[in-house]
Amino acid sequence: TIWTKKPIDCVIDGLNIAYRTSTGFNWIKQQLTEDVSRTYRVPKVENQSHTLINTIIRGNMLQQFKKILVVGKAHMLKWPGLMDFFRKNNIRFYSSFNNSKDDLFQLYASTLSPKTVLVTNDFLRDHLATLDESARTQLERWIDTHQAWICQKTLKPIWPTPYEKIASVDRERNCFHLPVIDFDQLETVGVTDPPPHLNSKALTWLCCRTANKVSE
């Protein structure tokens, strides 16, 4: 009910942003069976909290958006300083169960208004894979103009362009424009960089027009 009364200006994937852009890790050992265990690293809780707060501040989101919703998991309620920051800045927080899929809540809240921006570094591949071709194309076009990506080094957002990166016709100039991925530049794009449609290193435009006739 917190997002159905008025459209949300900005929806933030809290856990994704805090986890994907954090530095400083703890090593966690998980005992799977009596003889089998695995060790993996996770960001320190205090680092995740600071990362999420700094992302909102450095991105000027408090000045840019009147109504911000952060979607996360229940264990984030215990992160140091996070809930105090949300209360002081009138940021709504929706917590789902720790074992739930919070992506669905984010997509739902983000699509209630055509002007809502979704801040996440998630490629949303799992959701795209479950859709048929028509629905997948619609979601890809929505992502292209509504998803903001957070730079891992600066914690500043790369905002989406308000226009779709699809082939378009310019009738006044008698030409058409094609968005093109420069595959020669894809090698310079790291795994933590934004996807090609938000990455200026990989995305370019090809503008074509009818050649002028040569007078005899």
JSON list of N, CA and C in Angstrom, two decimals, residues 107-148:
[
{"chain": "A", "resi": 107, "resn": "LEU", "atom": "N", "xyz": [10.16, -4.34, -9.56]},
{"chain": "A", "resi": 107, "resn": "LEU", "atom": "CA", "xyz": [9.59, -4.15, -10.89]},
{"chain": "A", "resi": 107, "resn": "LEU", "atom": "C", "xyz": [8.15, -3.66, -10.81]},
{"chain": "A", "resi": 108, "resn": "TYR", "atom": "N", "xyz": [7.40, -4.19, -9.86]},
{"chain": "A", "resi": 108, "resn": "TYR", "atom": "CA", "xyz": [6.02, -3.76, -9.70]},
{"chain": "A", "resi": 108, "resn": "TYR", "atom": "C", "xyz": [5.95, -2.28, -9.34]},
{"chain": "A", "resi": 109, "resn": "ALA", "atom": "N", "xyz": [6.73, -1.88, -8.35]},
{"chain": "A", "resi": 109, "resn": "ALA", "atom": "CA", "xyz": [6.71, -0.48, -7.91]},
{"chain": "A", "resi": 109, "resn": "ALA", "atom": "C", "xyz": [7.22, 0.46, -9.00]},
{"chain": "A", "resi": 110, "resn": "SER", "atom": "N", "xyz": [8.17, -0.02, -9.80]},
{"chain": "A", "resi": 110, "resn": "SER", "atom": "CA", "xyz": [8.79, 0.83, -10.82]},
{"chain": "A", "resi": 110, "resn": "SER", "atom": "C", "xyz": [7.89, 1.04, -12.03]},
{"chain": "A", "resi": 111, "resn": "THR", "atom": "N", "xyz": [6.98, 0.12, -12.27]},
{"chain": "A", "resi": 111, "resn": "THR", "atom": "CA", "xyz": [6.16, 0.19, -13.48]},
{"chain": "A", "resi": 111, "resn": "THR", "atom": "C", "xyz": [4.79, 0.80, -13.23]},
{"chain": "A", "resi": 112, "resn": "LEU", "atom": "N", "xyz": [4.52, 1.28, -12.02]},
{"chain": "A", "resi": 112, "resn": "LEU", "atom": "CA", "xyz": [3.23, 1.91, -11.74]},
{"chain": "A", "resi": 112, "resn": "LEU", "atom": "C", "xyz": [3.12, 3.28, -12.39]},
{"chain": "A", "resi": 113, "resn": "SER", "atom": "N", "xyz": [4.26, 3.92, -12.61]},
{"chain": "A", "resi": 113, "resn": "SER", "atom": "CA", "xyz": [4.27, 5.23, -13.24]},
{"chain": "A", "resi": 113, "resn": "SER", "atom": "C", "xyz": [5.31, 5.24, -14.35]},
{"chain": "A", "resi": 114, "resn": "PRO", "atom": "N", "xyz": [5.01, 5.87, -15.49]},
{"chain": "A", "resi": 114, "resn": "PRO", "atom": "CA", "xyz": [5.98, 5.89, -16.60]},
{"chain": "A", "resi": 114, "resn": "PRO", "atom": "C", "xyz": [7.23, 6.71, -16.32]},
{"chain": "A", "resi": 115, "resn": "LYS", "atom": "N", "xyz": [7.21, 7.53, -15.26]},
{"chain": "A", "resi": 115, "resn": "LYS", "atom": "CA", "xyz": [8.35, 8.39, -14.96]},
{"chain": "A", "resi": 115, "resn": "LYS", "atom": "C", "xyz": [9.25, 7.84, -13.85]},
{"chain": "A", "resi": 116, "resn": "THR", "atom": "N", "xyz": [8.90, 6.69, -13.29]},
{"chain": "A", "resi": 116, "resn": "THR", "atom": "CA", "xyz": [9.69, 6.12, -12.20]},
{"chain": "A", "resi": 116, "resn": "THR", "atom": "C", "xyz": [11.01, 5.56, -12.71]},
{"chain": "A", "resi": 117, "resn": "VAL", "atom": "N", "xyz": [12.08, 5.80, -11.96]},
{"chain": "A", "resi": 117, "resn": "VAL", "atom": "CA", "xyz": [13.41, 5.28, -12.29]},
{"chain": "A", "resi": 117, "resn": "VAL", "atom": "C", "xyz": [13.75, 4.14, -11.34]},
{"chain": "A", "resi": 118, "resn": "LEU", "atom": "N", "xyz": [14.28, 3.06, -11.89]},
{"chain": "A", "resi": 118, "resn": "LEU", "atom": "CA", "xyz": [14.72, 1.92, -11.08]},
{"chain": "A", "resi": 118, "resn": "LEU", "atom": "C", "xyz": [16.25, 1.93, -11.02]},
{"chain": "A", "resi": 119, "resn": "VAL", "atom": "N", "xyz": [16.78, 2.03, -9.79]},
{"chain": "A", "resi": 119, "resn": "VAL", "atom": "CA", "xyz": [18.23, 2.05, -9.59]},
{"chain": "A", "resi": 119, "resn": "VAL", "atom": "C", "xyz": [18.68, 0.66, -9.17]},
{"chain": "A", "resi": 120, "resn": "THR", "atom": "N", "xyz": [19.37, -0.02, -10.07]},
{"chain": "A", "resi": 120, "resn": "THR", "atom": "CA", "xyz": [19.87, -1.36, -9.78]},
{"chain": "A", "resi": 120, "resn": "THR", "atom": "C", "xyz": [20.98, -1.71, -10.75]},
{"chain": "A", "resi": 121, "resn": "ASN", "atom": "N", "xyz": [21.92, -2.53, -10.29]},
{"chain": "A", "resi": 121, "resn": "ASN", "atom": "CA", "xyz": [22.97, -3.05, -11.17]},
{"chain": "A", "resi": 121, "resn": "ASN", "atom": "C", "xyz": [22.67, -4.49, -11.58]},
{"chain": "A", "resi": 122, "resn": "ASP", "atom": "N", "xyz": [21.42, -4.85, -11.48]},
{"chain": "A", "resi": 122, "resn": "ASP", "atom": "CA", "xyz": [20.97, -6.19, -11.87]},
{"chain": "A", "resi": 122, "resn": "ASP", "atom": "C", "xyz": [20.64, -6.18, -13.36]},
{"chain": "A", "resi": 123, "resn": "PHE", "atom": "N", "xyz": [21.15, -7.16, -14.09]},
{"chain": "A", "resi": 123, "resn": "PHE", "atom": "CA", "xyz": [20.85, -7.27, -15.52]},
{"chain": "A", "resi": 123, "resn": "PHE", "atom": "C", "xyz": [19.45, -7.83, -15.77]},
{"chain": "A", "resi": 124, "resn": "LEU", "atom": "N", "xyz": [18.79, -8.33, -14.72]},
{"chain": "A", "resi": 124, "resn": "LEU", "atom": "CA", "xyz": [17.42, -8.85, -14.81]},
{"chain": "A", "resi": 124, "resn": "LEU", "atom": "C", "xyz": [17.31, -10.00, -15.82]},
{"chain": "A", "resi": 125, "resn": "ARG", "atom": "N", "xyz": [18.37, -10.75, -16.00]},
{"chain": "A", "resi": 125, "resn": "ARG", "atom": "CA", "xyz": [18.36, -11.84, -16.98]},
{"chain": "A", "resi": 125, "resn": "ARG", "atom": "C", "xyz": [17.37, -12.94, -16.59]},
{"chain": "A", "resi": 126, "resn": "ASP", "atom": "N", "xyz": [17.26, -13.23, -15.29]},
{"chain": "A", "resi": 126, "resn": "ASP", "atom": "CA", "xyz": [16.35, -14.29, -14.85]},
{"chain": "A", "resi": 126, "resn": "ASP", "atom": "C", "xyz": [14.91, -13.98, -15.23]},
{"chain": "A", "resi": 127, "resn": "HIS", "atom": "N", "xyz": [14.53, -12.72, -15.13]},
{"chain": "A", "resi": 127, "resn": "HIS", "atom": "CA", "xyz": [13.16, -12.34, -15.46]},
{"chain": "A", "resi": 127, "resn": "HIS", "atom": "C", "xyz": [12.96, -12.33, -16.98]},
{"chain": "A", "resi": 128, "resn": "LEU", "atom": "N", "xyz": [13.93, -11.84, -17.70]},
{"chain": "A", "resi": 128, "resn": "LEU", "atom": "CA", "xyz": [13.82, -11.81, -19.16]},
{"chain": "A", "resi": 128, "resn": "LEU", "atom": "C", "xyz": [13.72, -13.22, -19.73]},
{"chain": "A", "resi": 129, "resn": "ALA", "atom": "N", "xyz": [14.41, -14.17, -19.10]},
{"chain": "A", "resi": 129, "resn": "ALA", "atom": "CA", "xyz": [14.42, -15.54, -19.62]},
{"chain": "A", "resi": 129, "resn": "ALA", "atom": "C", "xyz": [13.08, -16.24, -19.48]},
{"chain": "A", "resi": 130, "resn": "THR", "atom": "N", "xyz": [12.24, -15.77, -18.56]},
{"chain": "A", "resi": 130, "resn": "THR", "atom": "CA", "xyz": [10.95, -16.43, -18.34]},
{"chain": "A", "resi": 130, "resn": "THR", "atom": "C", "xyz": [9.85, -15.91, -19.24]},
{"chain": "A", "resi": 131, "resn": "LEU", "atom": "N", "xyz": [10.12, -14.86, -20.01]},
{"chain": "A", "resi": 131, "resn": "LEU", "atom": "CA", "xyz": [9.09, -14.21, -20.82]},
{"chain": "A", "resi": 131, "resn": "LEU", "atom": "C", "xyz": [9.13, -14.71, -22.26]},
{"chain": "A", "resi": 132, "resn": "ASP", "atom": "N", "xyz": [7.98, -14.60, -22.92]},
{"chain": "A", "resi": 132, "resn": "ASP", "atom": "CA", "xyz": [7.97, -14.90, -24.35]},
{"chain": "A", "resi": 132, "resn": "ASP", "atom": "C", "xyz": [8.60, -13.73, -25.11]},
{"chain": "A", "resi": 133, "resn": "GLU", "atom": "N", "xyz": [8.77, -13.88, -26.39]},
{"chain": "A", "resi": 133, "resn": "GLU", "atom": "CA", "xyz": [9.53, -12.89, -27.17]},
{"chain": "A", "resi": 133, "resn": "GLU", "atom": "C", "xyz": [8.90, -11.50, -27.11]},
{"chain": "A", "resi": 134, "resn": "SER", "atom": "N", "xyz": [7.58, -11.43, -27.20]},
{"chain": "A", "resi": 134, "resn": "SER", "atom": "CA", "xyz": [6.90, -10.14, -27.20]},
{"chain": "A", "resi": 134, "resn": "SER", "atom": "C", "xyz": [7.06, -9.43, -25.85]},
{"chain": "A", "resi": 135, "resn": "ALA", "atom": "N", "xyz": [6.81, -10.16, -24.76]},
{"chain": "A", "resi": 135, "resn": "ALA", "atom": "CA", "xyz": [6.93, -9.57, -23.43]},
{"chain": "A", "resi": 135, "resn": "ALA", "atom": "C", "xyz": [8.38, -9.23, -23.11]},
{"chain": "A", "resi": 136, "resn": "ARG", "atom": "N", "xyz": [9.30, -10.08, -23.55]},
{"chain": "A", "resi": 136, "resn": "ARG", "atom": "CA", "xyz": [10.72, -9.81, -23.30]},
{"chain": "A", "resi": 136, "resn": "ARG", "atom": "C", "xyz": [11.17, -8.53, -24.00]},
{"chain": "A", "resi": 137, "resn": "THR", "atom": "N", "xyz": [10.69, -8.32, -25.22]},
{"chain": "A", "resi": 137, "resn": "THR", "atom": "CA", "xyz": [11.03, -7.10, -25.95]},
{"chain": "A", "resi": 137, "resn": "THR", "atom": "C", "xyz": [10.49, -5.88, -25.23]},
{"chain": "A", "resi": 138, "resn": "GLN", "atom": "N", "xyz": [9.27, -5.96, -24.72]},
{"chain": "A", "resi": 138, "resn": "GLN", "atom": "CA", "xyz": [8.69, -4.83, -23.99]},
{"chain": "A", "resi": 138, "resn": "GLN", "atom": "C", "xyz": [9.49, -4.51, -22.73]},
{"chain": "A", "resi": 139, "resn": "LEU", "atom": "N", "xyz": [9.89, -5.56, -21.99]},
{"chain": "A", "resi": 139, "resn": "LEU", "atom": "CA", "xyz": [10.66, -5.32, -20.78]},
{"chain": "A", "resi": 139, "resn": "LEU", "atom": "C", "xyz": [12.04, -4.75, -21.11]},
{"chain": "A", "resi": 140, "resn": "GLU", "atom": "N", "xyz": [12.67, -5.24, -22.16]},
{"chain": "A", "resi": 140, "resn": "GLU", "atom": "CA", "xyz": [13.98, -4.71, -22.56]},
{"chain": "A", "resi": 140, "resn": "GLU", "atom": "C", "xyz": [13.88, -3.24, -22.93]},
{"chain": "A", "resi": 141, "resn": "ARG", "atom": "N", "xyz": [12.81, -2.86, -23.62]},
{"chain": "A", "resi": 141, "resn": "ARG", "atom": "CA", "xyz": [12.62, -1.46, -24.00]},
{"chain": "A", "resi": 141, "resn": "ARG", "atom": "C", "xyz": [12.36, -0.60, -22.77]},
{"chain": "A", "resi": 142, "resn": "TRP", "atom": "N", "xyz": [11.64, -1.16, -21.80]},
{"chain": "A", "resi": 142, "resn": "TRP", "atom": "CA", "xyz": [11.40, -0.41, -20.56]},
{"chain": "A", "resi": 142, "resn": "TRP", "atom": "C", "xyz": [12.71, -0.24, -19.78]},
{"chain": "A", "resi": 143, "resn": "ILE", "atom": "N", "xyz": [13.51, -1.29, -19.68]},
{"chain": "A", "resi": 143, "resn": "ILE", "atom": "CA", "xyz": [14.79, -1.21, -18.98]},
{"chain": "A", "resi": 143, "resn": "ILE", "atom": "C", "xyz": [15.68, -0.15, -19.62]},
{"chain": "A", "resi": 144, "resn": "ASP", "atom": "N", "xyz": [15.65, -0.08, -20.93]},
{"chain": "A", "resi": 144, "resn": "ASP", "atom": "CA", "xyz": [16.51, 0.84, -21.68]},
{"chain": "A", "resi": 144, "resn": "ASP", "atom": "C", "xyz": [16.29, 2.29, -21.28]},
{"chain": "A", "resi": 145, "resn": "THR", "atom": "N", "xyz": [15.06, 2.63, -20.90]},
{"chain": "A", "resi": 145, "resn": "THR", "atom": "CA", "xyz": [14.74, 4.03, -20.61]},
{"chain": "A", "resi": 145, "resn": "THR", "atom": "C", "xyz": [14.42, 4.29, -19.14]},
{"chain": "A", "resi": 146, "resn": "HIS", "atom": "N", "xyz": [14.50, 3.27, -18.28]},
{"chain": "A", "resi": 146, "resn": "HIS", "atom": "CA", "xyz": [14.11, 3.47, -16.88]},
{"chain": "A", "resi": 146, "resn": "HIS", "atom": "C", "xyz": [15.14, 2.98, -15.87]},
{"chain": "A", "resi": 147, "resn": "GLN", "atom": "N", "xyz": [16.12, 2.20, -16.29]},
{"chain": "A", "resi": 147, "resn": "GLN", "atom": "CA", "xyz": [17.09, 1.66, -15.32]},
{"chain": "A", "resi": 147, "resn": "GLN", "atom": "C", "xyz": [18.31, 2.56, -15.21]},
{"chain": "A", "resi": 148, "resn": "ALA", "atom": "N", "xyz": [18.66, 2.91, -13.97]},
{"chain": "A", "resi": 148, "resn": "ALA", "atom": "CA", "xyz": [19.90, 3.64, -13.69]},
{"chain": "A", "resi": 148, "resn": "ALA", "atom": "C", "xyz": [20.91, 2.67, -13.13]}
]
